[in-house]
Amino acid sequence: EDQVTQSPEALRLQEGESSSLNCSYTVSGLRGLFWYRQDPGKGPEFLFTLYSAGEEKEKERLKATLTKKESFLHITAPKPEDSATYLCAARETSGSRLTFGEGTQLTVNP
Amino acid sequence: DTAVSQTPKYLVTQMGNDKSIKCEQNLGHDTMYWYKQDSKKFLKIMFSYNNKELIINETVPNRFSPKSPDKAHLNLHINSLELGDSAVYFCASSQGTVEQFFGPGTRLTVL
């Protein structure tokens, strides 16, 4: 069965303190690894899609990377407005189903 | 303009009632989804439709019935509501199997 595990469950950073979130996946043939941001009371907001090991994508202070077993979301010099829950999801080759991890709740203190 | 919209935003109802949640997308996508997010924030797929055809039907109680009148709409009807149905329900859409775009969610509370 496909499985996606995120760590840590919660992360508290000071403004400017860089860190990384981890997403480990076990799927039968990865067809895409997706990162989303979710603010309280809102729907997940799409950030990145990664398709193959070695691929990297960046957006402002966020950079997502992918290996054959895991993905990292690196946050450089975070600001309080980066506080949110970050979700990753994996899609297997045989269908359109996304399997989500349980998310990392990030808090950035000023 | 809102890309994926859901109504209502909040739904409070008594056990045993029947309720519906509506979803519309104006992105021109051909695939729509329903997800359930529990109190631990875990998102789980329930159903998916591609061009009005059901393609994903996870193991959910048959009290839940999706209906897709056209490509832009996917509604969720729930019969005989139970306490355990309380959650946030998200609609999403995608063009094929690429990234999915989510609606704002409907918070269902069953009393």
mmCIF file of C-alpha atoms in Angstrom:
data_model
loop_
_atom_site.group_PDB
_atom_site.id
_atom_site.type_symbol
_atom_site.label_atom_id
_atom_site.label_comp_id
_atom_site.label_asym_id
_atom_site.label_seq_id
_atom_site.Cartn_x
_atom_site.Cartn_y
_atom_site.Cartn_z
ATOM 1 C CA GLU A 1 0.000 0.000 0.000
ATOM 2 C CA ASP A 2 1.211 3.490 -0.854
ATOM 3 C CA GLN A 3 2.516 5.394 2.106
ATOM 4 C CA VAL A 4 3.668 8.975 2.652
ATOM 5 C CA THR A 5 5.250 10.034 5.943
ATOM 6 C CA GLN A 6 6.162 13.579 6.886
ATOM 7 C CA SER A 7 8.482 14.752 9.620
ATOM 8 C CA PRO A 8 8.580 16.516 11.914
ATOM 9 C CA GLU A 9 4.894 16.812 12.826
ATOM 10 C CA ALA A 10 5.505 20.339 14.053
ATOM 11 C CA LEU A 11 8.398 22.744 13.693
ATOM 12 C CA ARG A 12 8.898 26.054 15.397
ATOM 13 C CA LEU A 13 11.510 28.432 13.959
ATOM 14 C CA GLN A 14 12.700 31.929 14.633
ATOM 15 C CA GLU A 15 12.434 34.367 11.768
ATOM 16 C CA GLY A 16 15.503 33.919 9.577
ATOM 17 C CA GLU A 17 16.290 30.431 10.894
ATOM 18 C CA SER A 18 16.507 28.101 7.875
ATOM 19 C CA SER A 19 15.380 24.482 8.088
ATOM 20 C CA SER A 20 14.003 21.534 6.096
ATOM 21 C CA LEU A 21 10.848 19.463 6.131
ATOM 22 C CA ASN A 22 10.978 15.801 5.150
ATOM 23 C CA CYS A 23 8.563 13.683 3.125
ATOM 24 C CA SER A 24 9.299 9.959 2.776
ATOM 25 C CA TYR A 25 7.251 7.966 0.299
ATOM 26 C CA THR A 26 6.634 4.374 -0.645
ATOM 27 C CA VAL A 27 4.653 4.102 -3.866
ATOM 28 C CA SER A 28 4.682 1.567 -6.668
ATOM 29 C CA GLY A 29 6.257 3.792 -9.283
ATOM 30 C CA LEU A 30 6.236 7.488 -8.530
ATOM 31 C CA ARG A 31 4.435 9.637 -11.062
ATOM 32 C CA GLY A 32 4.767 12.910 -9.201
ATOM 33 C CA LEU A 33 5.542 14.266 -5.738
ATOM 34 C CA PHE A 34 3.462 17.294 -4.820
ATOM 35 C CA TRP A 35 3.909 19.933 -2.139
ATOM 36 C CA TYR A 36 1.022 22.007 -0.833
ATOM 37 C CA ARG A 37 0.668 24.745 1.755
ATOM 38 C CA GLN A 38 -2.469 24.879 3.916
ATOM 39 C CA ASP A 39 -3.439 27.873 6.034
ATOM 40 C CA PRO A 40 -5.974 27.454 8.878
ATOM 41 C CA GLY A 41 -9.534 27.322 7.577
ATOM 42 C CA LYS A 42 -8.467 27.171 3.935
ATOM 43 C CA GLY A 43 -7.914 24.591 1.250
ATOM 44 C CA PRO A 44 -4.448 23.323 0.318
ATOM 45 C CA GLU A 45 -2.590 25.635 -2.043
ATOM 46 C CA PHE A 46 -0.396 24.036 -4.691
ATOM 47 C CA LEU A 47 3.341 24.800 -4.449
ATOM 48 C CA PHE A 48 5.448 22.343 -6.473
ATOM 49 C CA THR A 49 5.453 19.144 -8.480
ATOM 50 C CA LEU A 50 8.598 17.025 -8.766
ATOM 51 C CA TYR A 51 8.799 14.097 -11.161
ATOM 52 C CA SER A 52 12.254 12.567 -11.031
ATOM 53 C CA ALA A 53 15.115 12.091 -8.607
ATOM 54 C CA GLY A 54 17.489 15.021 -8.653
ATOM 55 C CA GLU A 55 14.831 17.513 -9.670
ATOM 56 C CA GLU A 56 14.623 20.795 -7.748
ATOM 57 C CA LYS A 57 12.090 23.621 -7.822
ATOM 58 C CA GLU A 58 12.157 26.996 -6.112
ATOM 59 C CA LYS A 59 9.662 29.653 -5.193
ATOM 60 C CA GLU A 60 10.686 32.630 -3.079
ATOM 61 C CA ARG A 61 12.098 31.196 0.180
ATOM 62 C CA LEU A 62 11.059 27.620 -0.606
ATOM 63 C CA LYS A 63 13.001 24.958 -2.473
ATOM 64 C CA ALA A 64 11.766 21.422 -3.021
ATOM 65 C CA THR A 65 14.081 18.537 -3.868
ATOM 66 C CA LEU A 66 13.474 14.886 -4.688
ATOM 67 C CA THR A 67 15.397 11.642 -4.250
ATOM 68 C CA LYS A 68 14.244 8.103 -4.962
ATOM 69 C CA LYS A 69 12.793 7.707 -1.475
ATOM 70 C CA GLU A 70 12.105 11.164 -0.114
ATOM 71 C CA SER A 71 11.530 14.820 -0.779
ATOM 72 C CA PHE A 72 12.668 17.821 1.178
ATOM 73 C CA LEU A 73 11.150 21.260 1.430
ATOM 74 C CA HIS A 74 13.906 23.670 2.352
ATOM 75 C CA ILE A 75 12.887 26.979 3.860
ATOM 76 C CA THR A 76 15.536 29.684 3.724
ATOM 77 C CA ALA A 77 15.354 32.667 6.077
ATOM 78 C CA PRO A 78 11.657 32.109 6.835
ATOM 79 C CA LYS A 79 9.261 34.906 7.734
ATOM 80 C CA PRO A 80 6.194 34.736 9.996
ATOM 81 C CA GLU A 81 3.958 34.651 6.918
ATOM 82 C CA ASP A 82 5.492 31.273 6.014
ATOM 83 C CA SER A 83 3.683 29.794 9.024
ATOM 84 C CA ALA A 84 1.287 27.124 7.738
ATOM 85 C CA THR A 85 0.876 23.372 7.445
ATOM 86 C CA TYR A 86 2.916 21.924 4.594
ATOM 87 C CA LEU A 87 1.543 18.796 2.973
ATOM 88 C CA CYS A 88 3.226 16.448 0.559
ATOM 89 C CA ALA A 89 1.486 13.920 -1.638
ATOM 90 C CA ALA A 90 2.624 11.177 -3.988
ATOM 91 C CA ARG A 91 0.978 9.892 -7.128
ATOM 92 C CA GLU A 92 1.670 6.366 -8.343
ATOM 93 C CA THR A 93 2.043 5.464 -11.990
ATOM 94 C CA SER A 94 -1.132 3.403 -12.199
ATOM 95 C CA GLY A 95 -3.670 6.096 -11.477
ATOM 96 C CA SER A 96 -4.608 9.619 -10.571
ATOM 97 C CA ARG A 97 -4.893 9.010 -6.833
ATOM 98 C CA LEU A 98 -2.835 11.243 -4.537
ATOM 99 C CA THR A 99 -1.691 9.804 -1.217
ATOM 100 C CA PHE A 100 -1.115 12.589 1.290
ATOM 101 C CA GLY A 101 1.155 12.718 4.302
ATOM 102 C CA GLU A 102 -0.136 14.070 7.578
ATOM 103 C CA GLY A 103 1.634 17.378 7.178
ATOM 104 C CA THR A 104 4.190 19.449 9.046
ATOM 105 C CA GLN A 105 2.846 22.398 10.990
ATOM 106 C CA LEU A 106 5.387 25.194 10.677
ATOM 107 C CA THR A 107 5.398 28.191 12.994
ATOM 108 C CA VAL A 108 7.812 31.053 12.378
ATOM 109 C CA ASN A 109 8.151 33.459 15.275
ATOM 110 C CA PRO A 110 9.140 37.098 14.676
ATOM 111 C CA ASP B 1 -12.389 34.839 -9.782
ATOM 112 C CA THR B 2 -12.681 31.777 -7.569
ATOM 113 C CA ALA B 3 -11.224 28.716 -9.313
ATOM 114 C CA VAL B 4 -12.820 25.958 -7.212
ATOM 115 C CA SER B 5 -15.788 26.936 -5.085
ATOM 116 C CA GLN B 6 -17.835 24.974 -2.577
ATOM 117 C CA THR B 7 -21.117 25.640 -0.846
ATOM 118 C CA PRO B 8 -21.869 25.814 1.954
ATOM 119 C CA LYS B 9 -18.727 26.783 3.872
ATOM 120 C CA TYR B 10 -20.214 25.540 7.141
ATOM 121 C CA LEU B 11 -22.865 22.893 7.666
ATOM 122 C CA VAL B 12 -24.270 22.032 11.091
ATOM 123 C CA THR B 13 -26.908 19.334 11.223
ATOM 124 C CA GLN B 14 -28.438 16.635 13.359
ATOM 125 C CA MET B 15 -27.644 12.948 13.214
ATOM 126 C CA GLY B 16 -29.812 11.078 10.733
ATOM 127 C CA ASN B 17 -30.333 14.030 8.395
ATOM 128 C CA ASP B 18 -29.458 14.068 4.685
ATOM 129 C CA LYS B 19 -27.291 16.867 3.325
ATOM 130 C CA SER B 20 -25.512 17.905 0.136
ATOM 131 C CA ILE B 21 -22.336 19.843 -0.596
ATOM 132 C CA LYS B 22 -21.870 21.467 -3.975
ATOM 133 C CA CYS B 23 -18.649 22.081 -5.882
ATOM 134 C CA GLU B 24 -17.951 24.023 -9.039
ATOM 135 C CA GLN B 25 -14.712 24.696 -10.897
ATOM 136 C CA ASN B 26 -14.156 27.301 -13.593
ATOM 137 C CA LEU B 27 -10.671 26.123 -14.619
ATOM 138 C CA GLY B 28 -11.882 23.977 -17.505
ATOM 139 C CA HIS B 29 -10.453 20.874 -15.837
ATOM 140 C CA ASP B 30 -11.684 17.397 -16.747
ATOM 141 C CA THR B 31 -11.192 15.678 -13.378
ATOM 142 C CA MET B 32 -12.761 16.468 -10.010
ATOM 143 C CA TYR B 33 -12.292 14.980 -6.557
ATOM 144 C CA TRP B 34 -13.761 14.822 -3.077
ATOM 145 C CA TYR B 35 -11.458 14.573 -0.068
ATOM 146 C CA LYS B 36 -12.165 14.251 3.641
ATOM 147 C CA GLN B 37 -9.857 15.922 6.159
ATOM 148 C CA ASP B 38 -10.194 14.652 9.699
ATOM 149 C CA SER B 39 -9.375 16.400 12.951
ATOM 150 C CA LYS B 40 -5.714 15.425 12.599
ATOM 151 C CA LYS B 41 -5.543 17.246 9.264
ATOM 152 C CA PHE B 42 -5.129 14.006 7.313
ATOM 153 C CA LEU B 43 -6.457 14.354 3.762
ATOM 154 C CA LYS B 44 -7.975 11.229 2.280
ATOM 155 C CA ILE B 45 -9.420 10.775 -1.198
ATOM 156 C CA MET B 46 -13.045 9.687 -1.376
ATOM 157 C CA PHE B 47 -14.091 9.934 -5.012
ATOM 158 C CA SER B 48 -12.862 11.142 -8.364
ATOM 159 C CA TYR B 49 -14.688 11.823 -11.609
ATOM 160 C CA ASN B 50 -13.151 12.252 -15.035
ATOM 161 C CA ASN B 51 -15.464 13.768 -17.631
ATOM 162 C CA LYS B 52 -18.490 12.788 -15.514
ATOM 163 C CA GLU B 53 -17.272 9.190 -15.153
ATOM 164 C CA LEU B 54 -16.430 7.781 -11.705
ATOM 165 C CA ILE B 55 -12.782 6.683 -11.699
ATOM 166 C CA ILE B 56 -11.902 6.530 -8.005
ATOM 167 C CA ASN B 57 -14.303 5.168 -5.425
ATOM 168 C CA GLU B 58 -12.521 4.591 -2.139
ATOM 169 C CA THR B 59 -13.912 2.507 0.664
ATOM 170 C CA VAL B 60 -16.426 4.954 2.054
ATOM 171 C CA PRO B 61 -19.895 4.159 3.417
ATOM 172 C CA ASN B 62 -22.520 3.961 0.677
ATOM 173 C CA ARG B 63 -24.348 6.739 2.520
ATOM 174 C CA PHE B 64 -21.984 8.988 0.543
ATOM 175 C CA SER B 65 -22.956 9.436 -3.079
ATOM 176 C CA PRO B 66 -21.183 11.749 -5.524
ATOM 177 C CA LYS B 67 -22.962 13.160 -8.527
ATOM 178 C CA SER B 68 -21.395 14.937 -11.484
ATOM 179 C CA PRO B 69 -23.988 16.650 -13.684
ATOM 180 C CA ASP B 70 -21.246 18.027 -15.942
ATOM 181 C CA LYS B 71 -17.463 18.446 -16.083
ATOM 182 C CA ALA B 72 -17.532 21.625 -14.018
ATOM 183 C CA HIS B 73 -19.629 20.341 -11.121
ATOM 184 C CA LEU B 74 -19.258 17.569 -8.570
ATOM 185 C CA ASN B 75 -21.707 17.343 -5.698
ATOM 186 C CA LEU B 76 -21.584 15.141 -2.618
ATOM 187 C CA HIS B 77 -24.759 13.858 -1.039
ATOM 188 C CA ILE B 78 -24.663 12.264 2.385
ATOM 189 C CA ASN B 79 -27.564 10.231 3.770
ATOM 190 C CA SER B 80 -28.304 9.405 7.399
ATOM 191 C CA LEU B 81 -25.498 11.524 8.806
ATOM 192 C CA GLU B 82 -23.501 10.110 11.714
ATOM 193 C CA LEU B 83 -21.294 11.773 14.327
ATOM 194 C CA GLY B 84 -18.187 10.313 12.663
ATOM 195 C CA ASP B 85 -18.978 12.160 9.448
ATOM 196 C CA SER B 86 -17.952 15.410 11.095
ATOM 197 C CA ALA B 87 -14.905 16.676 9.194
ATOM 198 C CA VAL B 88 -13.846 19.179 6.573
ATOM 199 C CA TYR B 89 -14.683 18.108 3.027
ATOM 200 C CA PHE B 90 -12.619 19.465 0.157
ATOM 201 C CA CYS B 91 -13.382 19.464 -3.513
ATOM 202 C CA ALA B 92 -10.480 19.613 -5.965
ATOM 203 C CA SER B 93 -9.962 19.604 -9.708
ATOM 204 C CA SER B 94 -7.157 18.868 -12.148
ATOM 205 C CA GLN B 95 -6.525 18.624 -15.850
ATOM 206 C CA GLY B 96 -5.697 14.975 -16.269
ATOM 207 C CA THR B 97 -3.340 13.695 -13.628
ATOM 208 C CA VAL B 98 -1.240 16.758 -12.921
ATOM 209 C CA GLU B 99 -1.517 19.044 -9.907
ATOM 210 C CA GLN B 100 -4.872 19.342 -8.181
ATOM 211 C CA PHE B 101 -6.411 22.627 -7.122
ATOM 212 C CA PHE B 102 -8.514 22.663 -3.990
ATOM 213 C CA GLY B 103 -11.619 24.520 -2.937
ATOM 214 C CA PRO B 104 -11.952 26.338 0.411
ATOM 215 C CA GLY B 105 -13.577 23.386 2.159
ATOM 216 C CA THR B 106 -16.906 22.678 3.847
ATOM 217 C CA ARG B 107 -16.819 22.119 7.590
ATOM 218 C CA LEU B 108 -19.510 19.584 8.456
ATOM 219 C CA THR B 109 -20.557 19.238 12.080
ATOM 220 C CA VAL B 110 -22.993 16.491 13.005
ATOM 221 C CA LEU B 111 -24.675 16.904 16.393
#
